[in-house]
């Protein structure tokens, strides 16, 4: 069938103009095509992504630097080889299926796969494929663009691992974790928080934390804290919740704002630490302290509390009444106010045994100096007060006033060792003093003198003036002897009108001098019942 022909009859100038226009159009189109091709080539060359061109038979036709960097094959090692070399062994059939799919002209977008590098290592990639057609519309090649996903996958795996760790941390945390949105609805509660209050997680989600507060005052206080949290303020405070069983739960709650995009506050995160056991222990300790202080202050026995540095830190009312001092006076002056210096060494030695743990308690008799100068005798029970670790913190003295009993005991002891008439040591005490003097003389390499003196005419005084006069005479004799002797010497009445004198560190000459002084004292008249009496020895 003949084709239709269009004939244009143009003049010479018009024909030349038309030819120029056609030539210009062809050049312009060629330039555009060249520029586009150059642009595409530059993009492929500079792209960090791996890009290669392959025919529908799978043979690689071009191979960009990104492919070289990612897979390790040079251009020479890749071009002309089948793309199946990039797949793991056994994947050839999958490649044939892929090529068949490409021939249909369908594009492939963002498919994740695994390629094999030249060194045999594997690389995770995301690949997109675009089929290319010729001028007749027949698909003759495909362009593959793929990107390394290894780093992304590693980051995602690390993120998942971190999320898993965080999740485990949240699930196993010994603190309650509570998240609340800006509308005061609970958006997250970990299991430990739910367990602390005795609810399930589901029962707590969507509710306000205020619903779980123990008191209205606590809820009002929380409203103020919540406002500050939504202003971006971090806080920590003590809170009392009400458990499901009605019991209180004491907790320390640390809150911090939750920041979203643009640092906009989206809620509050609270970390809740259960301090119920600590609060109860502290309350028990305070109760015990109140009980101890009550027993200490109200005890009828005197109480003295001392610290490890031997300072008196407290005394009770009973001890103040026993001694006549105020508590302030005793605390200010310490042991010096209430005990003589000679006794303090024994007191502190007992303290050391208690502080060291050698003993826990001790019993003793101890004297205290009253404010009026008299002596308070006490039966003292001493004990150390330890803390929970067993370390001594204080020493406490419990003092029972035994002054009357002690005075009676001393009176009996005095009567047993002293002459009832003259008050001088009797025969028993004189013998003891002599024994002690002999022992001392042996240690010091000295001598002891013993003088025995009998009065003359004593029986005549008794017979003439009566026994009362005789008693007065004996007392005056004892006083004169005492006046002539040293404090270290002893004058004793052995019985009747017989006296003994024990002289320490005295040889025969010294004893003779003392004897002469005593006899001279007897030569002076004694006045008895208004009568002057001469008595010798």
PDB file of C-alpha atoms in Angstrom, residues 207-505:
ATOM      1  CA  UNK A 207      -5.665   6.667  87.166  1.00  0.00           C
ATOM      2  CA  UNK A 208      -4.158   9.641  88.948  1.00  0.00           C
ATOM      3  CA  UNK A 209      -1.428   8.910  91.509  1.00  0.00           C
ATOM      4  CA  UNK A 210      -3.450  11.044  93.923  1.00  0.00           C
ATOM      5  CA  UNK A 211      -5.993   8.207  94.051  1.00  0.00           C
ATOM      6  CA  UNK A 212      -3.414   6.175  95.953  1.00  0.00           C
ATOM      7  CA  UNK A 213      -2.416   8.802  98.529  1.00  0.00           C
ATOM      8  CA  UNK A 214      -3.077   8.072 102.196  1.00  0.00           C
ATOM      9  CA  UNK A 215      -4.563  11.429 103.156  1.00  0.00           C
ATOM     10  CA  UNK A 216      -6.250  14.471 101.698  1.00  0.00           C
ATOM     11  CA  UNK A 217      -3.374  16.601 102.944  1.00  0.00           C
ATOM     12  CA  UNK A 218      -1.002  14.452 100.918  1.00  0.00           C
ATOM     13  CA  UNK A 219      -3.138  14.888  97.808  1.00  0.00           C
ATOM     14  CA  UNK A 220      -3.198  18.660  98.218  1.00  0.00           C
ATOM     15  CA  UNK A 221       0.558  18.725  98.650  1.00  0.00           C
ATOM     16  CA  UNK A 222       0.981  16.584  95.519  1.00  0.00           C
ATOM     17  CA  UNK A 223      -1.045  19.096  93.487  1.00  0.00           C
ATOM     18  CA  UNK A 224       1.588  21.714  94.257  1.00  0.00           C
ATOM     19  CA  UNK A 225       4.445  19.372  93.392  1.00  0.00           C
ATOM     20  CA  UNK A 226       2.712  18.375  90.139  1.00  0.00           C
ATOM     21  CA  UNK A 227       2.459  22.013  89.055  1.00  0.00           C
ATOM     22  CA  UNK A 228       6.165  22.491  89.653  1.00  0.00           C
ATOM     23  CA  UNK A 229       6.979  19.304  87.743  1.00  0.00           C
ATOM     24  CA  UNK A 230       5.022  20.538  84.732  1.00  0.00           C
ATOM     25  CA  UNK A 231       7.102  23.705  84.940  1.00  0.00           C
ATOM     26  CA  UNK A 232      10.224  21.581  84.485  1.00  0.00           C
ATOM     27  CA  UNK A 233      11.297  21.409  88.137  1.00  0.00           C
ATOM     28  CA  UNK A 234      12.862  18.204  89.490  1.00  0.00           C
ATOM     29  CA  UNK A 235      11.991  17.314  93.084  1.00  0.00           C
ATOM     30  CA  UNK A 236      12.339  14.638  95.728  1.00  0.00           C
ATOM     31  CA  UNK A 237       9.960  14.305  98.649  1.00  0.00           C
ATOM     32  CA  UNK A 238       8.492  11.877 101.175  1.00  0.00           C
ATOM     33  CA  UNK A 239       5.056  10.478 100.361  1.00  0.00           C
ATOM     34  CA  UNK A 240       2.625   8.224 102.196  1.00  0.00           C
ATOM     35  CA  UNK A 241       0.508   6.012  99.924  1.00  0.00           C
ATOM     36  CA  UNK A 242      -2.415   3.839 100.946  1.00  0.00           C
ATOM     37  CA  UNK A 243      -1.975   0.216  99.963  1.00  0.00           C
ATOM     38  CA  UNK A 244      -4.876  -1.843  98.754  1.00  0.00           C
ATOM     39  CA  UNK A 245      -5.096  -3.495 102.188  1.00  0.00           C
ATOM     40  CA  UNK A 246      -5.365  -0.052 103.818  1.00  0.00           C
ATOM     41  CA  UNK A 247      -1.873  -0.059 105.284  1.00  0.00           C
ATOM     42  CA  UNK A 248       0.401   2.960 104.730  1.00  0.00           C
ATOM     43  CA  UNK A 249       3.366   2.778 102.380  1.00  0.00           C
ATOM     44  CA  UNK A 250       6.095   5.330 103.130  1.00  0.00           C
ATOM     45  CA  UNK A 251       8.179   6.229 100.104  1.00  0.00           C
ATOM     46  CA  UNK A 252      10.705   8.713  98.769  1.00  0.00           C
ATOM     47  CA  UNK A 253       9.469   9.960  95.386  1.00  0.00           C
ATOM     48  CA  UNK A 254      11.889  11.621  92.952  1.00  0.00           C
ATOM     49  CA  UNK A 255      10.126  13.265  90.004  1.00  0.00           C
ATOM     50  CA  UNK A 256      11.507  14.608  86.742  1.00  0.00           C
ATOM     51  CA  UNK A 257       9.699  16.061  83.713  1.00  0.00           C
ATOM     52  CA  UNK A 258       9.340  13.928  80.559  1.00  0.00           C
ATOM     53  CA  UNK A 259      10.425  15.969  77.524  1.00  0.00           C
ATOM     54  CA  UNK A 260       9.059  15.327  74.041  1.00  0.00           C
ATOM     55  CA  UNK A 261       9.850  16.884  70.678  1.00  0.00           C
ATOM     56  CA  UNK A 262      11.060  20.441  70.973  1.00  0.00           C
ATOM     57  CA  UNK A 263      11.628  19.849  74.676  1.00  0.00           C
ATOM     58  CA  UNK A 264       7.933  20.173  75.300  1.00  0.00           C
ATOM     59  CA  UNK A 265       6.917  18.658  78.657  1.00  0.00           C
ATOM     60  CA  UNK A 266       4.713  15.639  78.040  1.00  0.00           C
ATOM     61  CA  UNK A 267       4.402  14.326  81.575  1.00  0.00           C
ATOM     62  CA  UNK A 268       6.270  13.293  84.705  1.00  0.00           C
ATOM     63  CA  UNK A 269       8.477  10.326  85.561  1.00  0.00           C
ATOM     64  CA  UNK A 270       8.523   9.283  89.215  1.00  0.00           C
ATOM     65  CA  UNK A 271      10.987   6.919  90.873  1.00  0.00           C
ATOM     66  CA  UNK A 272       9.424   5.526  94.042  1.00  0.00           C
ATOM     67  CA  UNK A 273      11.621   4.021  96.790  1.00  0.00           C
ATOM     68  CA  UNK A 274       9.896   2.088  99.569  1.00  0.00           C
ATOM     69  CA  UNK A 275      11.140   3.321 102.971  1.00  0.00           C
ATOM     70  CA  UNK A 276       8.381   1.745 105.061  1.00  0.00           C
ATOM     71  CA  UNK A 277      10.776  -0.560 106.908  1.00  0.00           C
ATOM     72  CA  UNK A 278      13.120   2.330 107.639  1.00  0.00           C
ATOM     73  CA  UNK A 279      10.298   4.580 108.837  1.00  0.00           C
ATOM     74  CA  UNK A 280       8.960   1.850 111.116  1.00  0.00           C
ATOM     75  CA  UNK A 281      12.453   1.177 112.443  1.00  0.00           C
ATOM     76  CA  UNK A 282      12.963   4.882 113.110  1.00  0.00           C
ATOM     77  CA  UNK A 283       9.597   5.118 114.834  1.00  0.00           C
ATOM     78  CA  UNK A 284      10.455   2.058 116.911  1.00  0.00           C
ATOM     79  CA  UNK A 285      13.777   3.674 117.786  1.00  0.00           C
ATOM     80  CA  UNK A 286      12.051   6.909 118.762  1.00  0.00           C
ATOM     81  CA  UNK A 287       9.568   4.946 120.863  1.00  0.00           C
ATOM     82  CA  UNK A 288      12.420   3.114 122.562  1.00  0.00           C
ATOM     83  CA  UNK A 289      14.218   6.400 123.130  1.00  0.00           C
ATOM     84  CA  UNK A 290      11.083   7.899 124.656  1.00  0.00           C
ATOM     85  CA  UNK A 291      10.693   4.828 126.858  1.00  0.00           C
ATOM     86  CA  UNK A 292      14.351   4.925 127.861  1.00  0.00           C
ATOM     87  CA  UNK A 293      14.181   8.643 128.618  1.00  0.00           C
ATOM     88  CA  UNK A 294      11.015   8.150 130.639  1.00  0.00           C
ATOM     89  CA  UNK A 295      12.545   5.291 132.613  1.00  0.00           C
ATOM     90  CA  UNK A 296      15.784   7.238 132.971  1.00  0.00           C
ATOM     91  CA  UNK A 297      14.149  10.421 134.202  1.00  0.00           C
ATOM     92  CA  UNK A 298      11.451   8.869 136.382  1.00  0.00           C
ATOM     93  CA  UNK A 299      13.505   6.079 137.924  1.00  0.00           C
ATOM     94  CA  UNK A 300      13.721   6.263 141.734  1.00  0.00           C
ATOM     95  CA  UNK A 301      17.334   5.169 141.389  1.00  0.00           C
ATOM     96  CA  UNK A 302      19.951   7.732 140.491  1.00  0.00           C
ATOM     97  CA  UNK A 303      21.004   7.540 136.842  1.00  0.00           C
ATOM     98  CA  UNK A 304      24.267   8.783 135.304  1.00  0.00           C
ATOM     99  CA  UNK A 305      24.877   8.499 131.548  1.00  0.00           C
ATOM    100  CA  UNK A 306      28.481   8.849 130.345  1.00  0.00           C
ATOM    101  CA  UNK A 307      29.990   8.981 126.858  1.00  0.00           C
ATOM    102  CA  UNK A 308      33.127   7.258 125.593  1.00  0.00           C
ATOM    103  CA  UNK A 309      35.254  10.306 126.438  1.00  0.00           C
ATOM    104  CA  UNK A 310      34.235   9.920 130.118  1.00  0.00           C
ATOM    105  CA  UNK A 311      31.982  12.948 130.044  1.00  0.00           C
ATOM    106  CA  UNK A 312      28.694  12.897 131.921  1.00  0.00           C
ATOM    107  CA  UNK A 313      26.002  13.638 129.329  1.00  0.00           C
ATOM    108  CA  UNK A 314      22.863  13.179 131.459  1.00  0.00           C
ATOM    109  CA  UNK A 315      21.727  12.647 135.041  1.00  0.00           C
ATOM    110  CA  UNK A 316      18.194  12.103 136.243  1.00  0.00           C
ATOM    111  CA  UNK A 317      16.152  13.938 138.828  1.00  0.00           C
ATOM    112  CA  UNK A 318      16.673  11.273 141.507  1.00  0.00           C
ATOM    113  CA  UNK A 319      20.454  11.594 141.382  1.00  0.00           C
ATOM    114  CA  UNK A 320      20.208  15.382 141.592  1.00  0.00           C
ATOM    115  CA  UNK A 321      18.028  15.042 144.691  1.00  0.00           C
ATOM    116  CA  UNK A 322      20.491  12.568 146.214  1.00  0.00           C
ATOM    117  CA  UNK A 323      23.475  14.890 145.769  1.00  0.00           C
ATOM    118  CA  UNK A 324      21.891  18.331 146.002  1.00  0.00           C
ATOM    119  CA  UNK A 325      23.333  19.427 142.642  1.00  0.00           C
ATOM    120  CA  UNK A 326      21.339  20.599 139.648  1.00  0.00           C
ATOM    121  CA  UNK A 327      21.763  18.712 136.383  1.00  0.00           C
ATOM    122  CA  UNK A 328      23.473  21.752 134.851  1.00  0.00           C
ATOM    123  CA  UNK A 329      26.045  21.843 137.667  1.00  0.00           C
ATOM    124  CA  UNK A 330      26.903  18.178 137.221  1.00  0.00           C
ATOM    125  CA  UNK A 331      27.104  18.392 133.425  1.00  0.00           C
ATOM    126  CA  UNK A 332      29.339  21.441 133.651  1.00  0.00           C
ATOM    127  CA  UNK A 333      31.763  20.094 136.279  1.00  0.00           C
ATOM    128  CA  UNK A 334      31.568  16.380 135.482  1.00  0.00           C
ATOM    129  CA  UNK A 335      33.030  13.736 137.740  1.00  0.00           C
ATOM    130  CA  UNK A 336      35.109  16.307 139.619  1.00  0.00           C
ATOM    131  CA  UNK A 337      31.913  17.684 141.150  1.00  0.00           C
ATOM    132  CA  UNK A 338      30.633  14.412 142.569  1.00  0.00           C
ATOM    133  CA  UNK A 339      33.651  12.169 143.168  1.00  0.00           C
ATOM    134  CA  UNK A 340      36.993  12.715 144.901  1.00  0.00           C
ATOM    135  CA  UNK A 341      40.067  12.527 142.693  1.00  0.00           C
ATOM    136  CA  UNK A 342      41.274   9.395 144.506  1.00  0.00           C
ATOM    137  CA  UNK A 343      38.148   7.502 143.415  1.00  0.00           C
ATOM    138  CA  UNK A 344      38.165   8.529 139.747  1.00  0.00           C
ATOM    139  CA  UNK A 345      40.947   6.156 138.716  1.00  0.00           C
ATOM    140  CA  UNK A 346      38.828   3.194 139.820  1.00  0.00           C
ATOM    141  CA  UNK A 347      35.748   4.582 138.076  1.00  0.00           C
ATOM    142  CA  UNK A 348      37.564   5.045 134.774  1.00  0.00           C
ATOM    143  CA  UNK A 349      39.227   1.628 135.015  1.00  0.00           C
ATOM    144  CA  UNK A 350      35.760   0.103 135.274  1.00  0.00           C
ATOM    145  CA  UNK A 351      34.704   2.142 132.241  1.00  0.00           C
ATOM    146  CA  UNK A 352      37.590   0.744 130.191  1.00  0.00           C
ATOM    147  CA  UNK A 353      36.545  -2.816 130.960  1.00  0.00           C
ATOM    148  CA  UNK A 354      33.038  -1.998 129.784  1.00  0.00           C
ATOM    149  CA  UNK A 355      34.104  -0.112 126.641  1.00  0.00           C
ATOM    150  CA  UNK A 356      36.461  -2.909 125.619  1.00  0.00           C
ATOM    151  CA  UNK A 357      33.701  -5.483 125.937  1.00  0.00           C
ATOM    152  CA  UNK A 358      35.560  -7.416 128.637  1.00  0.00           C
ATOM    153  CA  UNK A 359      32.392  -7.224 130.724  1.00  0.00           C
ATOM    154  CA  UNK A 360      28.866  -6.024 130.014  1.00  0.00           C
ATOM    155  CA  UNK A 361      27.845  -5.117 133.566  1.00  0.00           C
ATOM    156  CA  UNK A 362      29.504  -4.486 136.908  1.00  0.00           C
ATOM    157  CA  UNK A 363      28.331  -4.132 140.521  1.00  0.00           C
ATOM    158  CA  UNK A 364      30.149  -2.048 143.114  1.00  0.00           C
ATOM    159  CA  UNK A 365      29.825   0.330 146.028  1.00  0.00           C
ATOM    160  CA  UNK A 366      30.899   3.880 145.373  1.00  0.00           C
ATOM    161  CA  UNK A 367      30.866   7.132 147.264  1.00  0.00           C
ATOM    162  CA  UNK A 368      29.772  10.491 145.864  1.00  0.00           C
ATOM    163  CA  UNK A 369      30.363  13.931 147.280  1.00  0.00           C
ATOM    164  CA  UNK A 370      27.162  15.837 147.999  1.00  0.00           C
ATOM    165  CA  UNK A 371      26.958  19.569 147.434  1.00  0.00           C
ATOM    166  CA  UNK A 372      26.981  20.129 151.225  1.00  0.00           C
ATOM    167  CA  UNK A 373      30.243  18.165 151.498  1.00  0.00           C
ATOM    168  CA  UNK A 374      28.741  15.024 153.033  1.00  0.00           C
ATOM    169  CA  UNK A 375      29.089  11.605 151.449  1.00  0.00           C
ATOM    170  CA  UNK A 376      26.488   9.727 149.497  1.00  0.00           C
ATOM    171  CA  UNK A 377      27.158   6.005 149.451  1.00  0.00           C
ATOM    172  CA  UNK A 378      25.612   4.122 146.582  1.00  0.00           C
ATOM    173  CA  UNK A 379      25.285   0.564 145.405  1.00  0.00           C
ATOM    174  CA  UNK A 380      26.065   1.047 141.711  1.00  0.00           C
ATOM    175  CA  UNK A 381      25.117  -1.181 138.804  1.00  0.00           C
ATOM    176  CA  UNK A 382      27.162  -0.172 135.761  1.00  0.00           C
ATOM    177  CA  UNK A 383      26.281  -1.325 132.227  1.00  0.00           C
ATOM    178  CA  UNK A 384      27.291  -0.397 128.720  1.00  0.00           C
ATOM    179  CA  UNK A 385      24.657   0.784 126.248  1.00  0.00           C
ATOM    180  CA  UNK A 386      25.400  -0.578 122.749  1.00  0.00           C
ATOM    181  CA  UNK A 387      23.977   0.288 119.332  1.00  0.00           C
ATOM    182  CA  UNK A 388      22.574  -2.228 116.817  1.00  0.00           C
ATOM    183  CA  UNK A 389      26.080  -3.173 115.700  1.00  0.00           C
ATOM    184  CA  UNK A 390      27.070  -4.044 119.255  1.00  0.00           C
ATOM    185  CA  UNK A 391      29.420  -1.077 119.607  1.00  0.00           C
ATOM    186  CA  UNK A 392      29.292   0.604 123.012  1.00  0.00           C
ATOM    187  CA  UNK A 393      27.823   4.098 122.869  1.00  0.00           C
ATOM    188  CA  UNK A 394      27.328   4.976 126.532  1.00  0.00           C
ATOM    189  CA  UNK A 395      27.882   3.712 130.054  1.00  0.00           C
ATOM    190  CA  UNK A 396      25.008   4.032 132.494  1.00  0.00           C
ATOM    191  CA  UNK A 397      25.339   4.025 136.284  1.00  0.00           C
ATOM    192  CA  UNK A 398      22.280   3.127 138.367  1.00  0.00           C
ATOM    193  CA  UNK A 399      22.787   4.363 141.916  1.00  0.00           C
ATOM    194  CA  UNK A 400      20.841   3.062 144.911  1.00  0.00           C
ATOM    195  CA  UNK A 401      21.350   5.233 148.015  1.00  0.00           C
ATOM    196  CA  UNK A 402      22.813   3.009 150.758  1.00  0.00           C
ATOM    197  CA  UNK A 403      24.182   5.833 152.908  1.00  0.00           C
ATOM    198  CA  UNK A 404      22.157   4.830 155.999  1.00  0.00           C
ATOM    199  CA  UNK A 405      23.172   1.201 155.666  1.00  0.00           C
ATOM    200  CA  UNK A 406      26.772   2.182 155.052  1.00  0.00           C
ATOM    201  CA  UNK A 407      26.814   4.415 158.126  1.00  0.00           C
ATOM    202  CA  UNK A 408      25.353   1.635 160.234  1.00  0.00           C
ATOM    203  CA  UNK A 409      27.901  -0.786 158.819  1.00  0.00           C
ATOM    204  CA  UNK A 410      30.734   1.637 159.472  1.00  0.00           C
ATOM    205  CA  UNK A 411      29.457   2.170 163.003  1.00  0.00           C
ATOM    206  CA  UNK A 412      29.476  -1.562 163.634  1.00  0.00           C
ATOM    207  CA  UNK A 413      32.941  -1.886 162.144  1.00  0.00           C
ATOM    208  CA  UNK A 414      34.112   1.022 164.278  1.00  0.00           C
ATOM    209  CA  UNK A 415      32.653  -0.542 167.393  1.00  0.00           C
ATOM    210  CA  UNK A 416      34.331  -3.835 166.605  1.00  0.00           C
ATOM    211  CA  UNK A 417      37.752  -2.224 166.267  1.00  0.00           C
ATOM    212  CA  UNK A 418      37.608   0.688 168.714  1.00  0.00           C
ATOM    213  CA  UNK A 419      37.315   1.137 172.446  1.00  0.00           C
ATOM    214  CA  UNK A 420      33.787   2.256 173.268  1.00  0.00           C
ATOM    215  CA  UNK A 421      34.930   4.521 176.099  1.00  0.00           C
ATOM    216  CA  UNK A 422      37.839   6.426 174.558  1.00  0.00           C
ATOM    217  CA  UNK A 423      37.220   5.916 170.849  1.00  0.00           C
ATOM    218  CA  UNK A 424      40.804   4.694 170.518  1.00  0.00           C
ATOM    219  CA  UNK A 425      41.695   1.539 168.557  1.00  0.00           C
ATOM    220  CA  UNK A 426      41.105  -1.558 170.654  1.00  0.00           C
ATOM    221  CA  UNK A 427      43.330  -4.598 171.113  1.00  0.00           C
ATOM    222  CA  UNK A 428      42.225  -6.135 167.765  1.00  0.00           C
ATOM    223  CA  UNK A 429      42.923  -3.027 165.726  1.00  0.00           C
ATOM    224  CA  UNK A 430      46.166  -2.395 167.637  1.00  0.00           C
ATOM    225  CA  UNK A 431      47.388  -5.872 166.685  1.00  0.00           C
ATOM    226  CA  UNK A 432      46.486  -5.234 163.028  1.00  0.00           C
ATOM    227  CA  UNK A 433      48.238  -1.859 163.043  1.00  0.00           C
ATOM    228  CA  UNK A 434      51.327  -3.475 164.562  1.00  0.00           C
ATOM    229  CA  UNK A 435      51.374  -6.203 161.908  1.00  0.00           C
ATOM    230  CA  UNK A 436      51.045  -3.633 159.128  1.00  0.00           C
ATOM    231  CA  UNK A 437      53.806  -1.522 160.670  1.00  0.00           C
ATOM    232  CA  UNK A 438      56.155  -4.519 160.805  1.00  0.00           C
ATOM    233  CA  UNK A 439      55.518  -5.355 157.127  1.00  0.00           C
ATOM    234  CA  UNK A 440      56.148  -1.751 156.144  1.00  0.00           C
ATOM    235  CA  UNK A 441      59.352  -1.627 158.205  1.00  0.00           C
ATOM    236  CA  UNK A 442      60.660  -4.746 156.466  1.00  0.00           C
ATOM    237  CA  UNK A 443      60.041  -3.230 153.040  1.00  0.00           C
ATOM    238  CA  UNK A 444      61.599   0.102 154.009  1.00  0.00           C
ATOM    239  CA  UNK A 445      64.415  -1.368 156.133  1.00  0.00           C
ATOM    240  CA  UNK A 446      63.301   0.595 159.211  1.00  0.00           C
ATOM    241  CA  UNK A 447      62.262  -0.273 162.775  1.00  0.00           C
ATOM    242  CA  UNK A 448      58.987  -0.316 164.710  1.00  0.00           C
ATOM    243  CA  UNK A 449      58.626   0.558 168.376  1.00  0.00           C
ATOM    244  CA  UNK A 450      55.874  -0.744 170.670  1.00  0.00           C
ATOM    245  CA  UNK A 451      55.258   1.023 173.995  1.00  0.00           C
ATOM    246  CA  UNK A 452      52.994  -0.378 176.725  1.00  0.00           C
ATOM    247  CA  UNK A 453      51.924   2.077 179.460  1.00  0.00           C
ATOM    248  CA  UNK A 454      49.963   1.289 182.656  1.00  0.00           C
ATOM    249  CA  UNK A 455      48.551   4.147 184.761  1.00  0.00           C
ATOM    250  CA  UNK A 456      49.422   4.467 188.456  1.00  0.00           C
ATOM    251  CA  UNK A 457      46.722   4.968 191.084  1.00  0.00           C
ATOM    252  CA  UNK A 458      43.874   4.356 188.625  1.00  0.00           C
ATOM    253  CA  UNK A 459      42.104   1.946 191.002  1.00  0.00           C
ATOM    254  CA  UNK A 460      42.237   4.558 193.741  1.00  0.00           C
ATOM    255  CA  UNK A 461      40.552   7.098 191.466  1.00  0.00           C
ATOM    256  CA  UNK A 462      37.751   4.629 190.709  1.00  0.00           C
ATOM    257  CA  UNK A 463      37.308   3.726 194.362  1.00  0.00           C
ATOM    258  CA  UNK A 464      37.433   7.312 195.576  1.00  0.00           C
ATOM    259  CA  UNK A 465      35.554   9.226 192.925  1.00  0.00           C
ATOM    260  CA  UNK A 466      33.590   6.493 191.168  1.00  0.00           C
ATOM    261  CA  UNK A 467      33.730   4.813 187.781  1.00  0.00           C
ATOM    262  CA  UNK A 468      32.448   7.918 186.000  1.00  0.00           C
ATOM    263  CA  UNK A 469      35.525   9.815 187.153  1.00  0.00           C
ATOM    264  CA  UNK A 470      37.722   6.915 186.110  1.00  0.00           C
ATOM    265  CA  UNK A 471      36.161   6.951 182.646  1.00  0.00           C
ATOM    266  CA  UNK A 472      36.809  10.683 182.298  1.00  0.00           C
ATOM    267  CA  UNK A 473      40.417  10.139 183.326  1.00  0.00           C
ATOM    268  CA  UNK A 474      40.952   7.429 180.703  1.00  0.00           C
ATOM    269  CA  UNK A 475      39.519   9.654 177.958  1.00  0.00           C
ATOM    270  CA  UNK A 476      41.804  12.543 178.954  1.00  0.00           C
ATOM    271  CA  UNK A 477      44.829  10.245 178.984  1.00  0.00           C
ATOM    272  CA  UNK A 478      44.005   9.094 175.458  1.00  0.00           C
ATOM    273  CA  UNK A 479      43.670  12.683 174.249  1.00  0.00           C
ATOM    274  CA  UNK A 480      47.055  13.670 175.770  1.00  0.00           C
ATOM    275  CA  UNK A 481      48.774  10.698 174.172  1.00  0.00           C
ATOM    276  CA  UNK A 482      47.237  11.550 170.774  1.00  0.00           C
ATOM    277  CA  UNK A 483      48.476  15.122 171.068  1.00  0.00           C
ATOM    278  CA  UNK A 484      52.064  13.977 171.546  1.00  0.00           C
ATOM    279  CA  UNK A 485      52.190  11.558 168.590  1.00  0.00           C
ATOM    280  CA  UNK A 486      52.379  11.749 164.808  1.00  0.00           C
ATOM    281  CA  UNK A 487      49.357  10.954 162.642  1.00  0.00           C
ATOM    282  CA  UNK A 488      51.106   7.821 161.428  1.00  0.00           C
ATOM    283  CA  UNK A 489      51.475   6.470 164.972  1.00  0.00           C
ATOM    284  CA  UNK A 490      48.769   4.532 166.804  1.00  0.00           C
ATOM    285  CA  UNK A 491      47.441   4.893 170.350  1.00  0.00           C
ATOM    286  CA  UNK A 492      45.275   1.977 171.498  1.00  0.00           C
ATOM    287  CA  UNK A 493      43.555   1.066 174.750  1.00  0.00           C
ATOM    288  CA  UNK A 494      44.197  -2.585 175.484  1.00  0.00           C
ATOM    289  CA  UNK A 495      41.790  -2.673 178.434  1.00  0.00           C
ATOM    290  CA  UNK A 496      41.524  -1.253 181.969  1.00  0.00           C
ATOM    291  CA  UNK A 497      44.260   1.363 182.417  1.00  0.00           C
ATOM    292  CA  UNK A 498      46.636  -0.239 179.879  1.00  0.00           C
ATOM    293  CA  UNK A 499      47.580   1.616 176.669  1.00  0.00           C
ATOM    294  CA  UNK A 500      49.711   0.567 173.662  1.00  0.00           C
ATOM    295  CA  UNK A 501      51.582   2.903 171.337  1.00  0.00           C
ATOM    296  CA  UNK A 502      52.864   1.754 167.909  1.00  0.00           C
ATOM    297  CA  UNK A 503      55.585   4.008 166.484  1.00  0.00           C
ATOM    298  CA  UNK A 504      56.519   3.776 162.798  1.00  0.00           C
ATOM    299  CA  UNK A 505      60.136   4.204 161.650  1.00  0.00           C
TER     300      UNK A 505
END
